[in-house]
């Protein structure tokens, strides 16, 4: 059973009594709801268990996008996994909770080279750094001798700043423990055993003379 809508004033009113499923319809079925919608509305086929019926909506529900055609505007399902709303079949504009939006797709975590912008749940260009330098000279207290152990450092440069100032960059310097190549500094004070040996030799010379 299909019921046509009557034209009244500047809008259409479904002739099927006050049934809410006929709201905005150009033609309506008692069993299947709207079959055709007014020009600016979107046709949406709602499914509830084994039953399905048509509705005419101003905007499409979550998980669907509005597709305008000369024949009739329709709500089409987003084909992107974990997408809440989309611009087209293959481009998501808002992901479901817990997922980040990146180039029309939804991800649990951002791809390499991109950082998560938590307030918008989007992946933006992150901070890009160069390769590590070679390890520096082992030193301690700005000296390369006089100690058994020291620290050596390597660095890398930021080659691309992040899209947002709030996005941190990876560490650009790191140090590790190292063993000094030269334990004793040249020209340093003689050790105590050397001093005792000198005094012992001087005593022997005095006794012999």
CSV table of C-alpha atoms in Angstrom, one decimal:
chain,number,residue,atom,x,y,z
A,1,UNK,CA,0.0,0.0,0.0
A,2,UNK,CA,1.6,3.3,-1.2
A,3,UNK,CA,0.2,6.6,0.0
A,4,UNK,CA,0.9,9.8,-2.0
A,5,UNK,CA,1.5,13.1,-0.3
A,6,UNK,CA,-0.7,16.1,-0.7
A,7,UNK,CA,0.8,19.6,-1.4
A,8,UNK,CA,-0.3,22.0,1.2
A,9,UNK,CA,0.9,25.6,1.5
A,10,UNK,CA,4.8,25.6,1.0
A,11,UNK,CA,5.5,22.0,2.2
A,12,UNK,CA,4.3,18.5,1.6
A,13,UNK,CA,2.3,16.6,4.2
A,14,UNK,CA,2.0,12.8,4.0
A,15,UNK,CA,-1.6,11.6,3.5
A,16,UNK,CA,-1.1,8.6,5.7
A,17,UNK,CA,-2.6,10.2,8.9
A,18,UNK,CA,-0.1,11.3,11.5
A,19,UNK,CA,2.2,8.3,11.2
A,20,UNK,CA,5.7,9.7,12.1
A,21,UNK,CA,7.5,7.5,9.6
A,22,UNK,CA,5.9,9.4,6.8
A,23,UNK,CA,7.4,12.7,7.8
A,24,UNK,CA,9.1,14.4,4.9
A,25,UNK,CA,7.9,11.8,2.4
A,26,UNK,CA,6.7,12.3,-1.1
A,27,UNK,CA,5.3,8.8,-1.1
A,28,UNK,CA,4.9,6.5,1.9
A,29,UNK,CA,4.1,2.9,2.6
A,30,UNK,CA,2.2,1.8,5.7
A,31,UNK,CA,4.5,-1.2,6.1
A,32,UNK,CA,7.8,0.1,4.7
A,33,UNK,CA,7.7,3.8,5.5
A,34,UNK,CA,9.0,6.5,3.1
A,35,UNK,CA,9.7,5.5,-0.4
A,36,UNK,CA,10.5,8.9,-1.8
A,37,UNK,CA,11.6,12.0,0.0
A,38,UNK,CA,11.2,15.7,-0.4
A,39,UNK,CA,13.9,17.3,-2.6
A,40,UNK,CA,16.3,18.5,0.2
A,41,UNK,CA,16.0,15.5,2.5
A,42,UNK,CA,18.0,12.3,2.5
A,43,UNK,CA,16.4,8.8,2.2
A,44,UNK,CA,17.6,6.5,4.9
A,45,UNK,CA,16.7,2.8,5.1
A,46,UNK,CA,16.6,2.0,8.8
A,47,UNK,CA,16.9,-1.7,9.9
A,48,UNK,CA,15.5,-2.9,13.2
A,49,UNK,CA,15.9,-6.6,13.6
A,50,UNK,CA,14.1,-8.3,10.7
A,51,UNK,CA,12.2,-5.1,9.8
A,52,UNK,CA,13.3,-2.3,7.7
A,53,UNK,CA,11.6,0.9,6.7
A,54,UNK,CA,12.5,4.2,4.9
A,55,UNK,CA,12.9,7.6,6.6
A,56,UNK,CA,13.5,11.1,5.2
A,57,UNK,CA,16.1,13.0,7.2
A,58,UNK,CA,17.8,16.4,7.1
A,59,UNK,CA,21.1,14.8,7.8
A,60,UNK,CA,22.4,11.2,7.8
A,61,UNK,CA,23.0,9.3,11.0
A,62,UNK,CA,26.4,8.2,12.4
A,63,UNK,CA,28.3,5.9,10.0
A,64,UNK,CA,26.6,7.3,6.9
A,65,UNK,CA,27.1,10.2,4.5
A,66,UNK,CA,24.7,12.1,2.3
A,67,UNK,CA,24.9,11.3,-1.4
A,68,UNK,CA,23.0,13.7,-3.6
A,69,UNK,CA,21.7,12.4,-7.0
A,70,UNK,CA,19.3,13.8,-9.6
A,71,UNK,CA,16.8,11.0,-8.7
A,72,UNK,CA,16.9,11.2,-4.9
A,73,UNK,CA,19.3,12.0,-2.1
A,74,UNK,CA,20.3,9.0,-0.1
A,75,UNK,CA,22.2,8.1,3.0
A,76,UNK,CA,25.1,5.7,2.1
A,77,UNK,CA,27.1,3.8,4.6
A,78,UNK,CA,30.7,4.7,5.3
A,79,UNK,CA,33.0,1.9,4.1
A,80,UNK,CA,35.9,2.9,6.4
A,81,UNK,CA,36.5,0.8,9.4
A,82,UNK,CA,35.9,2.5,12.8
A,83,UNK,CA,34.5,5.6,11.2
A,84,UNK,CA,31.8,7.6,12.9
A,85,UNK,CA,31.0,10.1,10.1
A,86,UNK,CA,32.4,10.4,6.6
A,87,UNK,CA,32.6,12.9,3.8
A,88,UNK,CA,32.4,10.2,1.1
A,89,UNK,CA,32.4,6.5,0.9
A,90,UNK,CA,36.2,6.3,1.3
A,91,UNK,CA,37.1,9.4,3.4
A,92,UNK,CA,36.3,9.6,7.1
A,93,UNK,CA,35.9,13.0,8.8
A,94,UNK,CA,35.4,11.7,12.4
A,95,UNK,CA,36.5,8.4,13.8
A,96,UNK,CA,34.9,6.4,16.6
A,97,UNK,CA,36.1,7.0,20.2
A,98,UNK,CA,39.6,5.8,20.8
A,99,UNK,CA,40.7,6.1,17.1
A,100,UNK,CA,42.8,8.8,15.5
A,101,UNK,CA,41.9,10.3,12.1
A,102,UNK,CA,44.6,10.4,9.5
A,103,UNK,CA,44.1,11.1,5.8
A,104,UNK,CA,40.5,9.9,5.8
A,105,UNK,CA,41.2,6.7,7.7
A,106,UNK,CA,41.0,5.7,11.4
A,107,UNK,CA,43.9,4.3,13.4
A,108,UNK,CA,44.5,3.1,17.0
A,109,UNK,CA,47.9,4.9,16.8
A,110,UNK,CA,49.5,7.3,14.4
A,111,UNK,CA,51.8,6.1,11.6
A,112,UNK,CA,55.6,6.7,11.8
A,113,UNK,CA,56.4,10.4,11.3
A,114,UNK,CA,53.1,11.6,12.7
A,115,UNK,CA,52.1,12.6,16.2
A,116,UNK,CA,48.7,12.3,18.0
A,117,UNK,CA,46.8,15.5,18.6
A,118,UNK,CA,44.7,14.4,21.6
A,119,UNK,CA,42.3,17.3,21.7
A,120,UNK,CA,41.2,16.7,18.1
A,121,UNK,CA,42.0,12.9,17.9
A,122,UNK,CA,44.0,13.5,14.7
A,123,UNK,CA,47.4,12.6,13.5
A,124,UNK,CA,49.5,15.6,12.5
A,125,UNK,CA,53.0,15.9,11.2
A,126,UNK,CA,55.4,15.2,14.0
A,127,UNK,CA,58.9,16.3,14.8
A,128,UNK,CA,61.4,14.8,12.4
A,129,UNK,CA,65.1,14.3,13.5
A,130,UNK,CA,68.2,13.3,11.6
A,131,UNK,CA,70.6,10.4,12.1
A,132,UNK,CA,72.7,10.1,15.2
A,133,UNK,CA,76.3,11.4,15.1
A,134,UNK,CA,79.2,9.2,16.1
A,135,UNK,CA,79.9,8.9,19.8
A,136,UNK,CA,82.1,11.7,21.1
A,137,UNK,CA,85.3,11.5,23.1
A,138,UNK,CA,85.1,9.9,26.5
A,139,UNK,CA,85.6,12.7,29.1
A,140,UNK,CA,84.8,13.7,32.7
A,141,UNK,CA,84.8,17.2,34.1
A,142,UNK,CA,86.0,18.4,30.7
A,143,UNK,CA,89.1,16.2,30.9
A,144,UNK,CA,90.0,13.2,28.8
A,145,UNK,CA,92.4,11.7,31.3
A,146,UNK,CA,92.9,11.4,35.0
A,147,UNK,CA,89.9,9.1,35.6
A,148,UNK,CA,89.1,5.5,34.9
A,149,UNK,CA,85.5,6.2,33.8
A,150,UNK,CA,83.8,9.0,32.0
A,151,UNK,CA,80.9,9.8,29.6
A,152,UNK,CA,80.6,10.0,25.9
A,153,UNK,CA,77.8,11.8,24.0
A,154,UNK,CA,76.2,11.7,20.6
A,155,UNK,CA,73.6,14.1,19.1
A,156,UNK,CA,71.2,14.5,16.2
A,157,UNK,CA,69.5,17.5,14.6
A,158,UNK,CA,65.9,18.5,14.2
A,159,UNK,CA,65.3,18.6,10.5
A,160,UNK,CA,61.5,19.3,10.6
A,161,UNK,CA,59.7,21.0,13.4
A,162,UNK,CA,56.3,19.6,14.4
A,163,UNK,CA,53.0,21.0,13.2
A,164,UNK,CA,52.1,22.1,16.8
A,165,UNK,CA,54.3,23.5,19.4
A,166,UNK,CA,52.7,21.2,22.0
A,167,UNK,CA,54.1,18.1,20.2
A,168,UNK,CA,57.4,17.1,21.7
A,169,UNK,CA,60.4,16.1,19.7
A,170,UNK,CA,62.4,12.9,20.3
A,171,UNK,CA,65.6,13.3,22.4
A,172,UNK,CA,68.4,14.9,20.4
A,173,UNK,CA,71.3,14.0,22.7
A,174,UNK,CA,72.2,11.0,24.8
A,175,UNK,CA,75.2,9.9,26.9
A,176,UNK,CA,76.6,6.6,28.1
A,177,UNK,CA,79.4,5.5,30.4
A,178,UNK,CA,82.8,4.9,28.9
A,179,UNK,CA,86.3,3.9,29.9
A,180,UNK,CA,89.0,6.5,29.6
A,181,UNK,CA,91.6,5.8,26.9
A,182,UNK,CA,94.3,7.6,29.1
A,183,UNK,CA,94.1,6.9,32.8
A,184,UNK,CA,96.9,9.2,33.9
A,185,UNK,CA,97.3,12.7,32.6
A,186,UNK,CA,100.8,13.6,31.3
A,187,UNK,CA,102.8,15.8,33.7
A,188,UNK,CA,100.6,14.9,36.6
A,189,UNK,CA,101.8,14.5,40.2
A,190,UNK,CA,103.8,11.3,40.9
A,191,UNK,CA,101.9,8.6,42.8
A,192,UNK,CA,102.8,8.1,46.5
A,193,UNK,CA,104.7,4.9,45.7
A,194,UNK,CA,107.0,6.8,43.3
A,195,UNK,CA,107.7,9.4,46.0
A,196,UNK,CA,108.6,6.7,48.6
A,197,UNK,CA,111.0,5.0,46.1
A,198,UNK,CA,112.7,8.3,45.4
A,199,UNK,CA,113.2,9.0,49.2
A,200,UNK,CA,114.6,5.4,49.7
A,201,UNK,CA,117.1,5.8,46.9
A,202,UNK,CA,118.3,9.2,48.2
A,203,UNK,CA,118.9,7.6,51.7
A,204,UNK,CA,121.0,4.8,50.2
A,205,UNK,CA,123.2,7.4,48.3
A,206,UNK,CA,123.8,9.4,51.5
A,207,UNK,CA,124.7,6.2,53.4
A,208,UNK,CA,127.2,5.2,50.7
A,209,UNK,CA,128.9,8.6,50.8
